[in-house]
PDB file of C-alpha atoms in Angstrom:
ATOM      1  CA  UNK A   1       0.000   0.000   0.000  1.00 69.00           C
ATOM      2  CA  UNK A   2       2.896   2.314   0.730  1.00 75.00           C
ATOM      3  CA  UNK A   3       4.116   2.000  -2.861  1.00 78.00           C
ATOM      4  CA  UNK A   4       0.634   2.814  -4.183  1.00 82.00           C
ATOM      5  CA  UNK A   5       0.379   5.920  -2.017  1.00 87.00           C
ATOM      6  CA  UNK A   6       3.790   7.127  -3.162  1.00 89.00           C
ATOM      7  CA  UNK A   7       2.888   6.406  -6.782  1.00 93.00           C
ATOM      8  CA  UNK A   8      -0.186   8.617  -6.626  1.00 94.00           C
ATOM      9  CA  UNK A   9       1.707  11.454  -4.939  1.00 94.00           C
ATOM     10  CA  UNK A  10       4.266  11.248  -7.770  1.00 96.00           C
ATOM     11  CA  UNK A  11       1.461  11.194 -10.349  1.00 96.00           C
ATOM     12  CA  UNK A  12      -0.113  14.249  -8.736  1.00 96.00           C
ATOM     13  CA  UNK A  13       3.145  16.195  -9.002  1.00 97.00           C
ATOM     14  CA  UNK A  14       3.694  14.971 -12.575  1.00 97.00           C
ATOM     15  CA  UNK A  15       0.252  16.025 -13.775  1.00 97.00           C
ATOM     16  CA  UNK A  16       0.537  19.399 -12.004  1.00 97.00           C
ATOM     17  CA  UNK A  17       3.874  20.071 -13.711  1.00 97.00           C
ATOM     18  CA  UNK A  18       2.549  18.916 -17.090  1.00 97.00           C
ATOM     19  CA  UNK A  19      -0.501  21.174 -16.659  1.00 96.00           C
ATOM     20  CA  UNK A  20       1.710  24.208 -16.054  1.00 96.00           C
ATOM     21  CA  UNK A  21       4.028  23.316 -18.951  1.00 95.00           C
ATOM     22  CA  UNK A  22       1.057  22.746 -21.275  1.00 94.00           C
ATOM     23  CA  UNK A  23      -0.471  26.086 -20.351  1.00 92.00           C
ATOM     24  CA  UNK A  24       2.783  28.020 -20.744  1.00 91.00           C
ATOM     25  CA  UNK A  25       3.528  26.249 -24.017  1.00 90.00           C
ATOM     26  CA  UNK A  26       0.116  27.261 -25.353  1.00 88.00           C
ATOM     27  CA  UNK A  27       0.723  30.877 -24.345  1.00 88.00           C
ATOM     28  CA  UNK A  28       4.172  30.978 -25.952  1.00 88.00           C
ATOM     29  CA  UNK A  29       3.021  29.348 -29.182  1.00 82.00           C
ATOM     30  CA  UNK A  30       3.228  31.960 -31.939  1.00 68.00           C
ATOM     31  CA  UNK A  31       0.202  30.728 -33.882  1.00 77.00           C
ATOM     32  CA  UNK A  32      -2.147  30.496 -30.913  1.00 70.00           C
ATOM     33  CA  UNK A  33      -0.946  32.821 -28.172  1.00 74.00           C
ATOM     34  CA  UNK A  34      -3.802  31.798 -25.874  1.00 84.00           C
ATOM     35  CA  UNK A  35      -4.677  29.039 -23.402  1.00 86.00           C
ATOM     36  CA  UNK A  36      -6.100  25.857 -24.859  1.00 88.00           C
ATOM     37  CA  UNK A  37      -8.769  25.214 -22.249  1.00 91.00           C
ATOM     38  CA  UNK A  38      -9.752  21.617 -22.999  1.00 93.00           C
ATOM     39  CA  UNK A  39      -6.263  20.166 -22.506  1.00 93.00           C
ATOM     40  CA  UNK A  40      -5.433  22.419 -19.578  1.00 94.00           C
ATOM     41  CA  UNK A  41      -8.657  21.531 -17.825  1.00 96.00           C
ATOM     42  CA  UNK A  42      -8.224  17.780 -18.521  1.00 96.00           C
ATOM     43  CA  UNK A  43      -4.648  17.733 -17.217  1.00 96.00           C
ATOM     44  CA  UNK A  44      -5.670  19.747 -14.154  1.00 96.00           C
ATOM     45  CA  UNK A  45      -8.448  17.285 -13.420  1.00 97.00           C
ATOM     46  CA  UNK A  46      -5.988  14.381 -13.803  1.00 96.00           C
ATOM     47  CA  UNK A  47      -3.816  16.059 -11.188  1.00 97.00           C
ATOM     48  CA  UNK A  48      -6.798  16.566  -8.903  1.00 97.00           C
ATOM     49  CA  UNK A  49      -7.962  12.960  -9.333  1.00 97.00           C
ATOM     50  CA  UNK A  50      -4.484  11.632  -8.537  1.00 96.00           C
ATOM     51  CA  UNK A  51      -4.441  13.846  -5.449  1.00 96.00           C
ATOM     52  CA  UNK A  52      -7.797  12.503  -4.272  1.00 96.00           C
ATOM     53  CA  UNK A  53      -6.790   8.868  -4.818  1.00 95.00           C
ATOM     54  CA  UNK A  54      -3.446   9.420  -3.062  1.00 94.00           C
ATOM     55  CA  UNK A  55      -5.189  11.100  -0.125  1.00 95.00           C
ATOM     56  CA  UNK A  56      -7.713   8.271   0.135  1.00 94.00           C
ATOM     57  CA  UNK A  57      -5.044   5.571   0.003  1.00 90.00           C
ATOM     58  CA  UNK A  58      -2.949   7.356   2.625  1.00 90.00           C
ATOM     59  CA  UNK A  59      -5.980   7.576   4.931  1.00 91.00           C
ATOM     60  CA  UNK A  60      -6.764   3.879   4.404  1.00 89.00           C
ATOM     61  CA  UNK A  61      -3.140   2.957   5.074  1.00 84.00           C
ATOM     62  CA  UNK A  62      -3.204   5.016   8.281  1.00 84.00           C
ATOM     63  CA  UNK A  63      -6.440   3.386   9.406  1.00 86.00           C
ATOM     64  CA  UNK A  64      -5.037  -0.120   8.909  1.00 81.00           C
ATOM     65  CA  UNK A  65      -2.519   0.457  11.646  1.00 75.00           C
ATOM     66  CA  UNK A  66       0.242  -1.536  10.010  1.00 73.00           C
ATOM     67  CA  UNK A  67       1.933  -2.489   6.813  1.00 76.00           C
ATOM     68  CA  UNK A  68       0.379  -4.926   4.399  1.00 78.00           C
ATOM     69  CA  UNK A  69       2.306  -8.079   3.512  1.00 79.00           C
ATOM     70  CA  UNK A  70       3.310  -6.632   0.150  1.00 76.00           C
ATOM     71  CA  UNK A  71       4.981  -3.708   1.949  1.00 78.00           C
ATOM     72  CA  UNK A  72       7.275  -5.972   3.983  1.00 81.00           C
ATOM     73  CA  UNK A  73      10.474  -7.347   2.499  1.00 84.00           C
ATOM     74  CA  UNK A  74      10.358 -10.499   4.643  1.00 87.00           C
ATOM     75  CA  UNK A  75       6.796 -11.497   3.687  1.00 83.00           C
ATOM     76  CA  UNK A  76       5.945 -14.719   1.892  1.00 84.00           C
ATOM     77  CA  UNK A  77       3.686 -14.944  -1.144  1.00 77.00           C
ATOM     78  CA  UNK A  78       0.984 -16.701   0.882  1.00 79.00           C
ATOM     79  CA  UNK A  79       0.845 -13.950   3.519  1.00 79.00           C
ATOM     80  CA  UNK A  80      -1.251 -11.661   1.334  1.00 76.00           C
ATOM     81  CA  UNK A  81      -3.496 -14.305  -0.182  1.00 72.00           C
ATOM     82  CA  UNK A  82      -6.977 -13.934   1.348  1.00 74.00           C
ATOM     83  CA  UNK A  83      -9.936 -16.112   0.511  1.00 74.00           C
ATOM     84  CA  UNK A  84     -11.570 -14.539  -2.542  1.00 75.00           C
ATOM     85  CA  UNK A  85     -14.777 -16.546  -2.368  1.00 76.00           C
ATOM     86  CA  UNK A  86     -16.274 -19.405  -4.304  1.00 76.00           C
ATOM     87  CA  UNK A  87     -16.940 -19.155  -8.012  1.00 75.00           C
ATOM     88  CA  UNK A  88     -18.767 -21.717 -10.122  1.00 77.00           C
ATOM     89  CA  UNK A  89     -16.399 -22.913 -12.824  1.00 78.00           C
ATOM     90  CA  UNK A  90     -19.089 -24.394 -15.117  1.00 83.00           C
ATOM     91  CA  UNK A  91     -21.876 -21.899 -14.591  1.00 86.00           C
ATOM     92  CA  UNK A  92     -23.688 -20.486 -17.609  1.00 90.00           C
ATOM     93  CA  UNK A  93     -25.730 -18.013 -15.568  1.00 92.00           C
ATOM     94  CA  UNK A  94     -23.193 -15.156 -15.621  1.00 93.00           C
ATOM     95  CA  UNK A  95     -23.153 -15.334 -19.423  1.00 95.00           C
ATOM     96  CA  UNK A  96     -26.944 -15.146 -19.504  1.00 96.00           C
ATOM     97  CA  UNK A  97     -26.874 -12.230 -17.087  1.00 96.00           C
ATOM     98  CA  UNK A  98     -24.333 -10.386 -19.253  1.00 97.00           C
ATOM     99  CA  UNK A  99     -26.416 -11.071 -22.363  1.00 97.00           C
ATOM    100  CA  UNK A 100     -29.544  -9.723 -20.685  1.00 97.00           C
ATOM    101  CA  UNK A 101     -27.634  -6.599 -19.633  1.00 97.00           C
ATOM    102  CA  UNK A 102     -26.441  -6.118 -23.219  1.00 97.00           C
ATOM    103  CA  UNK A 103     -30.014  -6.585 -24.413  1.00 97.00           C
ATOM    104  CA  UNK A 104     -31.202  -4.056 -21.837  1.00 96.00           C
ATOM    105  CA  UNK A 105     -28.822  -1.396 -23.138  1.00 96.00           C
ATOM    106  CA  UNK A 106     -29.746  -2.292 -26.702  1.00 96.00           C
ATOM    107  CA  UNK A 107     -33.377  -1.780 -25.735  1.00 95.00           C
ATOM    108  CA  UNK A 108     -32.602   1.626 -24.279  1.00 93.00           C
ATOM    109  CA  UNK A 109     -30.863   2.618 -27.498  1.00 94.00           C
ATOM    110  CA  UNK A 110     -33.160   1.050 -30.106  1.00 94.00           C
ATOM    111  CA  UNK A 111     -36.584   0.335 -28.739  1.00 91.00           C
ATOM    112  CA  UNK A 112     -37.809   0.612 -25.189  1.00 91.00           C
ATOM    113  CA  UNK A 113     -39.990  -2.500 -25.470  1.00 94.00           C
ATOM    114  CA  UNK A 114     -36.859  -4.676 -25.750  1.00 95.00           C
ATOM    115  CA  UNK A 115     -35.868  -3.560 -22.245  1.00 95.00           C
ATOM    116  CA  UNK A 116     -38.861  -5.339 -20.735  1.00 95.00           C
ATOM    117  CA  UNK A 117     -37.765  -8.625 -22.303  1.00 96.00           C
ATOM    118  CA  UNK A 118     -34.205  -8.021 -21.082  1.00 97.00           C
ATOM    119  CA  UNK A 119     -35.410  -7.325 -17.539  1.00 96.00           C
ATOM    120  CA  UNK A 120     -37.353 -10.602 -17.508  1.00 97.00           C
ATOM    121  CA  UNK A 121     -34.368 -12.587 -18.809  1.00 97.00           C
ATOM    122  CA  UNK A 122     -32.095 -10.788 -16.350  1.00 97.00           C
ATOM    123  CA  UNK A 123     -34.337 -11.579 -13.410  1.00 97.00           C
ATOM    124  CA  UNK A 124     -34.499 -15.256 -14.390  1.00 96.00           C
ATOM    125  CA  UNK A 125     -30.711 -15.329 -14.855  1.00 95.00           C
ATOM    126  CA  UNK A 126     -30.060 -13.681 -11.497  1.00 95.00           C
ATOM    127  CA  UNK A 127     -32.356 -16.078  -9.649  1.00 94.00           C
ATOM    128  CA  UNK A 128     -30.788 -19.026 -11.479  1.00 91.00           C
ATOM    129  CA  UNK A 129     -27.293 -17.880 -10.572  1.00 90.00           C
ATOM    130  CA  UNK A 130     -28.120 -17.314  -6.901  1.00 89.00           C
ATOM    131  CA  UNK A 131     -29.929 -20.632  -6.474  1.00 88.00           C
ATOM    132  CA  UNK A 132     -27.620 -22.674  -8.713  1.00 86.00           C
ATOM    133  CA  UNK A 133     -26.326 -24.856  -5.906  1.00 84.00           C
ATOM    134  CA  UNK A 134     -29.737 -25.507  -4.368  1.00 84.00           C
ATOM    135  CA  UNK A 135     -31.135 -27.653  -7.197  1.00 77.00           C
ATOM    136  CA  UNK A 136     -30.069 -30.039  -9.930  1.00 72.00           C
ATOM    137  CA  UNK A 137     -26.806 -31.979 -10.053  1.00 72.00           C
ATOM    138  CA  UNK A 138     -24.920 -29.597  -7.807  1.00 68.00           C
ATOM    139  CA  UNK A 139     -27.501 -29.407  -4.985  1.00 72.00           C
ATOM    140  CA  UNK A 140     -26.016 -29.456  -1.508  1.00 68.00           C
TER     141      UNK A 140
END
């Protein structure tokens, strides 16, 4: 976490410097002679976003009270390996859920009536995914 915090502080300084250089370069350009607002504003917002992420990560690191395993030089690989959960390796329900979401957005773009069909398929897919291990061959 310490490396991530330092990275975002470095990115904040980099984007701030690039913003100033970009603005001055636009002012000194002989053909323009004025500030190009879109690039200046975008680079300034990149600097601000890096600052916010760095501040958040530094607060989280301070609230943890200690270093994470990846911050210690004597840590093993298994020290930072938490249980990520259980995922069904042969489940088709996430694919159906993704297809219904794609159909939902297609319905919003093309015809609103398609969204109702997508919501029905999505609801069936979500219920099937949640209750996958309560019925059929994989019932527990």
